[in-house]
mmCIF file of C-alpha atoms in Angstrom:
data_model
loop_
_atom_site.group_PDB
_atom_site.id
_atom_site.type_symbol
_atom_site.label_atom_id
_atom_site.label_comp_id
_atom_site.label_asym_id
_atom_site.label_seq_id
_atom_site.Cartn_x
_atom_site.Cartn_y
_atom_site.Cartn_z
ATOM 1 C CA MET X 1 32.690 -13.787 -18.485
ATOM 2 C CA ASN X 2 30.515 -13.548 -21.836
ATOM 3 C CA ALA X 3 32.278 -14.367 -25.113
ATOM 4 C CA ASP X 4 32.376 -11.525 -26.815
ATOM 5 C CA ARG X 5 34.447 -10.049 -24.247
ATOM 6 C CA GLU X 6 36.664 -12.804 -24.297
ATOM 7 C CA THR X 7 37.053 -12.888 -28.037
ATOM 8 C CA ASN X 8 36.125 -9.171 -29.534
ATOM 9 C CA HIS X 9 39.073 -6.807 -29.090
ATOM 10 C CA ASP X 10 37.250 -4.095 -31.904
ATOM 11 C CA MET X 11 34.660 -3.189 -29.581
ATOM 12 C CA THR X 12 34.408 0.281 -27.922
ATOM 13 C CA ASN X 13 33.775 0.735 -24.063
ATOM 14 C CA GLY X 14 30.657 1.987 -25.711
ATOM 15 C CA ASP X 15 29.207 -1.325 -26.957
ATOM 16 C CA ILE X 16 30.549 -3.075 -24.068
ATOM 17 C CA THR X 17 27.811 -0.453 -21.930
ATOM 18 C CA ARG X 18 24.805 -0.689 -24.534
ATOM 19 C CA LEU X 19 24.981 -4.679 -24.360
ATOM 20 C CA LEU X 20 25.415 -4.696 -20.482
ATOM 21 C CA ALA X 21 23.114 -1.964 -20.405
ATOM 22 C CA GLY X 22 20.490 -4.219 -22.771
ATOM 23 C CA ALA X 23 21.092 -7.547 -20.255
ATOM 24 C CA ALA X 24 20.812 -5.661 -16.783
ATOM 25 C CA ASP X 25 16.736 -4.856 -17.857
ATOM 26 C CA GLU X 26 16.470 -8.539 -17.467
ATOM 27 C CA VAL X 27 17.829 -8.750 -13.932
ATOM 28 C CA GLU X 28 15.863 -7.731 -10.529
ATOM 29 C CA ILE X 29 18.528 -6.159 -7.990
ATOM 30 C CA GLY X 30 18.235 -5.339 -4.582
ATOM 31 C CA ILE X 31 18.374 -7.078 -1.325
ATOM 32 C CA ALA X 32 17.130 -6.166 2.674
ATOM 33 C CA PRO X 33 19.330 -3.926 5.169
ATOM 34 C CA TYR X 34 20.493 -5.899 7.301
ATOM 35 C CA GLU X 35 22.784 -4.225 10.735
ATOM 36 C CA ALA X 36 26.089 -5.410 11.161
ATOM 37 C CA VAL X 37 27.458 -6.918 14.719
ATOM 38 C CA ILE X 38 29.894 -4.190 15.643
ATOM 39 C CA ARG X 39 33.037 -4.983 18.079
ATOM 40 C CA GLY X 40 36.075 -1.936 18.044
ATOM 41 C CA GLY X 41 36.336 0.828 20.585
ATOM 42 C CA ARG X 42 37.579 2.472 17.523
ATOM 43 C CA ARG X 43 34.781 2.609 15.610
ATOM 44 C CA ARG X 44 32.461 5.558 15.304
ATOM 45 C CA LYS X 45 30.256 4.279 12.271
ATOM 46 C CA ALA X 46 28.504 1.649 11.166
ATOM 47 C CA ARG X 47 28.420 0.896 7.501
ATOM 48 C CA ARG X 48 25.710 -0.500 5.735
ATOM 49 C CA TRP X 49 25.444 -4.031 5.152
ATOM 50 C CA ALA X 50 22.813 -5.560 3.300
ATOM 51 C CA VAL X 51 21.869 -9.504 4.050
ATOM 52 C CA ALA X 52 20.155 -11.928 0.502
ATOM 53 C CA ALA X 53 16.145 -12.179 0.441
ATOM 54 C CA ALA X 54 15.867 -15.077 1.933
ATOM 55 C CA THR X 55 15.599 -16.819 -1.908
ATOM 56 C CA ALA X 56 18.657 -19.278 -2.699
ATOM 57 C CA LEU X 57 19.268 -19.046 -6.605
ATOM 58 C CA VAL X 58 20.115 -22.115 -8.324
ATOM 59 C CA LEU X 59 22.995 -21.660 -10.588
ATOM 60 C CA ALA X 60 22.641 -22.361 -14.027
ATOM 61 C CA GLY X 61 24.108 -21.654 -17.676
ATOM 62 C CA SER X 62 23.176 -18.066 -17.811
ATOM 63 C CA SER X 63 24.964 -15.259 -18.363
ATOM 64 C CA ALA X 64 25.018 -14.050 -14.845
ATOM 65 C CA THR X 65 25.612 -16.980 -13.635
ATOM 66 C CA LEU X 66 28.242 -17.759 -15.146
ATOM 67 C CA ALA X 67 31.182 -16.301 -12.937
ATOM 68 C CA VAL X 68 30.279 -18.034 -10.393
ATOM 69 C CA ALA X 69 29.384 -22.454 -11.255
ATOM 70 C CA GLY X 70 32.819 -22.188 -12.322
ATOM 71 C CA LEU X 71 34.618 -21.341 -9.471
ATOM 72 C CA PRO X 72 37.118 -24.428 -7.243
ATOM 73 C CA GLY X 73 36.455 -25.366 -4.038
ATOM 74 C CA GLY X 74 39.051 -26.548 -2.008
ATOM 75 C CA ASP X 75 42.167 -24.376 -4.216
ATOM 76 C CA ARG X 76 45.992 -23.328 -2.529
ATOM 77 C CA ALA X 77 45.714 -20.150 -2.625
ATOM 78 C CA VAL X 78 48.459 -17.794 -2.328
ATOM 79 C CA ALA X 79 47.907 -14.517 -0.255
ATOM 80 C CA PRO X 80 47.854 -11.571 -2.328
ATOM 81 C CA ALA X 81 49.739 -8.250 -0.971
ATOM 82 C CA ALA X 82 47.880 -6.204 2.305
ATOM 83 C CA THR X 83 48.285 -3.164 -0.588
ATOM 84 C CA GLU X 84 45.813 -2.344 -3.505
ATOM 85 C CA PRO X 85 47.203 0.004 -6.998
ATOM 86 C CA ALA X 86 45.881 2.921 -6.840
ATOM 87 C CA PRO X 87 42.996 3.963 -10.115
ATOM 88 C CA THR X 88 44.462 4.847 -13.833
ATOM 89 C CA ALA X 89 43.148 4.619 -17.027
ATOM 90 C CA THR X 90 42.912 0.991 -17.602
ATOM 91 C CA THR X 91 41.171 -0.456 -14.695
ATOM 92 C CA ASP X 92 38.397 -2.515 -15.750
ATOM 93 C CA LEU X 93 35.475 -1.857 -14.529
ATOM 94 C CA SER X 94 33.037 -4.220 -15.984
ATOM 95 C CA ALA X 95 34.510 -7.330 -13.945
ATOM 96 C CA PRO X 96 34.577 -7.278 -10.616
ATOM 97 C CA MET X 97 37.848 -8.514 -9.169
ATOM 98 C CA ARG X 98 36.753 -11.664 -6.922
ATOM 99 C CA THR X 99 38.647 -13.952 -4.270
ATOM 100 C CA THR X 100 37.841 -16.907 -2.889
ATOM 101 C CA LEU X 101 37.664 -16.274 1.590
ATOM 102 C CA ALA X 102 36.940 -19.140 2.189
ATOM 103 C CA THR X 103 35.868 -23.246 0.786
ATOM 104 C CA GLY X 104 34.992 -26.516 2.757
ATOM 105 C CA LYS X 105 32.571 -29.575 2.176
ATOM 106 C CA GLU X 106 30.017 -30.248 5.171
ATOM 107 C CA ASN X 107 27.010 -33.715 4.750
ATOM 108 C CA GLY X 108 28.942 -34.822 0.720
ATOM 109 C CA LYS X 109 27.506 -30.967 -0.548
ATOM 110 C CA GLU X 110 30.032 -28.039 -1.380
ATOM 111 C CA TRP X 111 29.780 -24.141 0.132
ATOM 112 C CA ARG X 112 31.793 -21.915 -0.699
ATOM 113 C CA VAL X 113 32.445 -17.504 0.747
ATOM 114 C CA LEU X 114 33.507 -14.700 -1.908
ATOM 115 C CA ILE X 115 34.213 -11.470 -2.305
ATOM 116 C CA ASP X 116 33.195 -8.763 -5.485
ATOM 117 C CA VAL X 117 35.231 -5.991 -5.034
ATOM 118 C CA TRP X 118 33.924 -3.448 -7.572
ATOM 119 C CA ALA X 119 36.841 -0.536 -9.265
ATOM 120 C CA ILE X 120 36.186 2.834 -7.916
ATOM 121 C CA PRO X 121 33.966 4.899 -11.622
ATOM 122 C CA ARG X 122 34.930 8.449 -11.965
ATOM 123 C CA ASN X 123 33.237 9.867 -14.116
ATOM 124 C CA GLU X 124 28.473 8.735 -15.150
ATOM 125 C CA VAL X 125 30.160 7.080 -18.371
ATOM 126 C CA GLU X 126 32.536 4.831 -15.771
ATOM 127 C CA ALA X 127 29.361 4.926 -13.735
ATOM 128 C CA ALA X 128 27.004 3.757 -16.583
ATOM 129 C CA GLY X 129 28.700 1.091 -17.710
ATOM 130 C CA GLN X 130 29.339 -0.554 -14.625
ATOM 131 C CA PHE X 131 26.197 -0.318 -13.212
ATOM 132 C CA ALA X 132 25.106 -2.448 -16.390
ATOM 133 C CA ALA X 133 27.421 -5.065 -14.987
ATOM 134 C CA MET X 134 26.726 -5.254 -11.932
ATOM 135 C CA GLY X 135 23.381 -5.688 -12.990
ATOM 136 C CA LEU X 136 24.837 -9.186 -14.749
ATOM 137 C CA TYR X 137 26.933 -10.334 -11.279
ATOM 138 C CA GLY X 138 23.593 -9.409 -9.169
ATOM 139 C CA ASP X 139 26.699 -6.727 -7.574
ATOM 140 C CA VAL X 140 23.996 -3.431 -7.357
ATOM 141 C CA PRO X 141 24.883 -2.418 -3.725
ATOM 142 C CA ALA X 142 21.827 -1.865 -1.410
ATOM 143 C CA GLY X 143 20.582 1.446 -1.910
ATOM 144 C CA VAL X 144 21.486 1.792 -5.385
ATOM 145 C CA THR X 145 19.327 2.988 -7.484
ATOM 146 C CA LYS X 146 21.643 4.908 -10.225
ATOM 147 C CA SER X 147 24.130 4.577 -12.234
ATOM 148 C CA SER X 148 25.451 7.749 -10.496
ATOM 149 C CA GLN X 149 25.496 7.294 -6.571
ATOM 150 C CA LEU X 150 28.537 4.174 -7.746
ATOM 151 C CA ILE X 151 30.516 7.177 -8.453
ATOM 152 C CA GLY X 152 34.310 7.866 -6.284
ATOM 153 C CA LYS X 153 32.765 4.837 -4.403
ATOM 154 C CA LYS X 154 34.983 1.396 -4.363
ATOM 155 C CA SER X 155 31.499 -1.318 -3.888
ATOM 156 C CA TYR X 156 31.270 -4.533 -2.598
ATOM 157 C CA VAL X 157 29.133 -7.581 -2.051
ATOM 158 C CA VAL X 158 29.722 -11.122 -0.476
ATOM 159 C CA HIS X 159 28.411 -14.116 -1.638
ATOM 160 C CA PHE X 160 27.243 -17.518 -0.075
ATOM 161 C CA SER X 161 27.151 -20.637 -2.175
ATOM 162 C CA TYR X 162 26.547 -24.075 -0.643
ATOM 163 C CA ASP X 163 24.802 -27.506 -2.857
ATOM 164 C CA ASP X 164 25.126 -25.079 -6.058
ATOM 165 C CA LYS X 165 22.845 -22.978 -4.558
ATOM 166 C CA GLN X 166 23.869 -18.997 -4.141
ATOM 167 C CA ARG X 167 22.956 -16.063 -1.973
ATOM 168 C CA GLY X 168 24.411 -12.883 -1.754
ATOM 169 C CA VAL X 169 24.944 -12.513 2.151
ATOM 170 C CA PHE X 170 26.600 -8.275 2.424
ATOM 171 C CA GLU X 171 27.199 -5.421 0.193
ATOM 172 C CA ASP X 172 27.984 -1.500 0.600
ATOM 173 C CA SER X 173 31.281 0.682 -0.153
ATOM 174 C CA PHE X 174 34.064 0.248 1.974
ATOM 175 C CA ASP X 175 35.061 3.570 3.475
ATOM 176 C CA LYS X 176 38.023 5.644 3.264
ATOM 177 C CA ASP X 177 37.917 8.332 6.172
ATOM 178 C CA ASP X 178 36.949 5.462 8.562
ATOM 179 C CA PRO X 179 39.230 2.858 8.415
ATOM 180 C CA MET X 180 39.331 -0.409 10.511
ATOM 181 C CA LEU X 181 42.389 -0.077 13.090
ATOM 182 C CA GLY X 182 43.768 -2.077 16.574
ATOM 183 C CA ALA X 183 40.246 -4.641 17.249
ATOM 184 C CA ASP X 184 37.508 -2.974 14.894
ATOM 185 C CA LEU X 185 35.598 -5.787 14.123
ATOM 186 C CA GLN X 186 31.867 -5.839 12.085
ATOM 187 C CA SER X 187 30.715 -9.411 11.017
ATOM 188 C CA ALA X 188 27.518 -10.855 10.737
ATOM 189 C CA ALA X 189 25.850 -14.278 11.031
ATOM 190 C CA ILE X 190 23.744 -15.957 9.233
ATOM 191 C CA PRO X 191 21.611 -19.542 8.503
ATOM 192 C CA PHE X 192 23.848 -21.694 6.801
ATOM 193 C CA GLY X 193 22.675 -24.032 3.539
ATOM 194 C CA THR X 194 19.253 -23.069 4.193
ATOM 195 C CA ASP X 195 16.700 -20.290 2.937
ATOM 196 C CA ARG X 196 14.971 -20.288 6.914
ATOM 197 C CA GLU X 197 16.416 -17.288 8.357
ATOM 198 C CA ASP X 198 14.949 -17.982 12.403
ATOM 199 C CA ALA X 199 17.364 -21.143 11.393
ATOM 200 C CA PRO X 200 20.370 -21.369 13.532
ATOM 201 C CA GLN X 201 22.759 -17.940 12.756
ATOM 202 C CA ARG X 202 25.779 -20.725 11.717
ATOM 203 C CA LEU X 203 28.251 -18.925 9.368
ATOM 204 C CA VAL X 204 29.441 -16.260 10.395
ATOM 205 C CA VAL X 205 32.018 -13.529 7.865
ATOM 206 C CA GLY X 206 33.549 -10.493 9.275
ATOM 207 C CA MET X 207 36.267 -7.990 7.683
ATOM 208 C CA VAL X 208 38.643 -6.728 10.197
ATOM 209 C CA GLY X 209 41.648 -4.861 9.785
ATOM 210 C CA HIS X 210 45.255 -4.891 9.185
ATOM 211 C CA ALA X 211 46.400 -5.055 12.371
ATOM 212 C CA ALA X 212 44.061 -7.678 13.682
ATOM 213 C CA GLN X 213 45.774 -10.769 14.511
ATOM 214 C CA GLN X 214 43.305 -13.828 15.219
ATOM 215 C CA VAL X 215 39.501 -13.277 15.311
ATOM 216 C CA THR X 216 37.485 -15.897 18.005
ATOM 217 C CA CYS X 217 34.474 -17.378 17.731
ATOM 218 C CA THR X 218 32.507 -18.619 20.205
ATOM 219 C CA TRP X 219 29.273 -20.179 19.676
ATOM 220 C CA LYS X 220 25.789 -20.964 22.002
ATOM 221 C CA ASP X 221 27.214 -23.970 22.686
ATOM 222 C CA GLY X 222 29.924 -23.264 24.490
ATOM 223 C CA THR X 223 32.774 -23.663 22.147
ATOM 224 C CA THR X 224 34.468 -21.416 20.034
ATOM 225 C CA THR X 225 36.331 -21.876 16.902
ATOM 226 C CA GLN X 226 39.975 -19.303 16.723
ATOM 227 C CA VAL X 227 41.176 -17.716 13.356
ATOM 228 C CA ASP X 228 44.332 -16.429 12.180
ATOM 229 C CA ARG X 229 45.996 -14.415 10.247
ATOM 230 C CA VAL X 230 47.295 -15.755 6.575
ATOM 231 C CA PRO X 231 51.862 -14.702 6.676
ATOM 232 C CA ALA X 232 52.426 -12.691 4.009
ATOM 233 C CA ASP X 233 53.343 -14.171 1.039
ATOM 234 C CA THR X 234 52.246 -18.142 2.510
ATOM 235 C CA GLU X 235 50.766 -20.644 0.158
ATOM 236 C CA ILE X 236 47.222 -21.897 1.993
ATOM 237 C CA SER X 237 44.464 -23.376 1.254
ATOM 238 C CA THR X 238 40.948 -21.509 0.826
ATOM 239 C CA ASP X 239 39.957 -25.519 3.085
ATOM 240 C CA ASP X 240 41.726 -23.723 6.278
ATOM 241 C CA LEU X 241 40.415 -20.668 7.536
ATOM 242 C CA ALA X 242 41.963 -17.718 8.130
ATOM 243 C CA ILE X 243 42.385 -13.866 8.516
ATOM 244 C CA ARG X 244 42.973 -13.236 4.286
ATOM 245 C CA PRO X 245 43.312 -10.132 2.415
ATOM 246 C CA ALA X 246 41.505 -10.071 -0.542
ATOM 247 C CA GLU X 247 41.876 -8.035 -4.159
ATOM 248 C CA GLY X 248 41.135 -4.654 -4.526
ATOM 249 C CA SER X 249 39.553 -4.955 -0.627
ATOM 250 C CA PRO X 250 41.444 -1.811 1.827
ATOM 251 C CA VAL X 251 40.233 -4.659 4.452
ATOM 252 C CA ASP X 252 40.867 -7.954 5.171
ATOM 253 C CA TRP X 253 38.455 -10.782 5.373
ATOM 254 C CA PHE X 254 36.858 -14.041 7.714
ATOM 255 C CA VAL X 255 34.555 -16.760 7.723
ATOM 256 C CA CYS X 256 33.996 -18.443 10.933
ATOM 257 C CA LEU X 257 31.299 -22.038 10.405
ATOM 258 C CA ALA X 258 29.171 -22.926 13.930
ATOM 259 C CA PRO X 259 29.106 -26.966 13.702
ATOM 260 C CA GLU X 260 26.025 -28.415 13.736
ATOM 261 C CA GLY X 261 23.690 -27.874 16.508
ATOM 262 C CA THR X 262 24.883 -24.273 17.568
ATOM 263 C CA ALA X 263 24.986 -20.785 16.093
ATOM 264 C CA SER X 264 26.951 -17.900 16.093
ATOM 265 C CA LYS X 265 26.932 -16.443 19.997
ATOM 266 C CA SER X 266 29.225 -13.458 19.618
ATOM 267 C CA VAL X 267 32.861 -12.533 17.180
ATOM 268 C CA GLU X 268 35.617 -10.357 18.786
ATOM 269 C CA VAL X 269 39.313 -9.465 17.737
ATOM 270 C CA THR X 270 41.643 -11.780 20.062
ATOM 271 C CA ALA X 271 45.315 -10.450 18.961
ATOM 272 C CA VAL X 272 46.320 -8.088 16.877
ATOM 273 C CA SER X 273 49.761 -6.258 16.017
#
């Protein structure tokens, strides 16, 4: 968030939109499409997810990365309510709702997974401002080439950072007419701590419906990691892997990390309410 948004309260939405649009011209956007792993018999249609290219961004003190560079690791956080507020005239479309999904440390280096959720623009003016703001955050969904494609959609982007380097994991918009129910699950696995796409896919990030109480990640060495739901209004560290809600998201999220020397084999919901 830049200083103008903190101090200059006289700027109009048009002023902000023009400033963001000018800055967004300098930002390269878009990442390659990726097919998510899908589990659960009730899924009728796969969401189109995307995985970032291998090149990682080194965090710097620019306006495009300041919002990420200052994120704390291992914070204790209260799980937000699963319900999401209805859009209002005061909804902020120029910055995402950001939730840290998981944090940790490996080989002395900190890592984290976070999600940005963008509120729904209702018209072309709102969409144009949001499109420019997304460019600053590096959050423009794959396949979106013009602002009008954002109208009526709630977009999200999941980021992974390790040792002060960040990459996108996947991005899309939420599908309102196809809710996740029962054992429905979508997940993606990526290499951990390396830009090599042929490296073991150790990091698993996924989404589930509100009924999912436990997810089991099975690794190629035969071991498993079980991730349980965070009880409502329970204080839990982001260092503790769990199923947890994210601000603005209609579905819940989980993260699994395979031990060194192995990789993801399968992921499934193993308990529902």
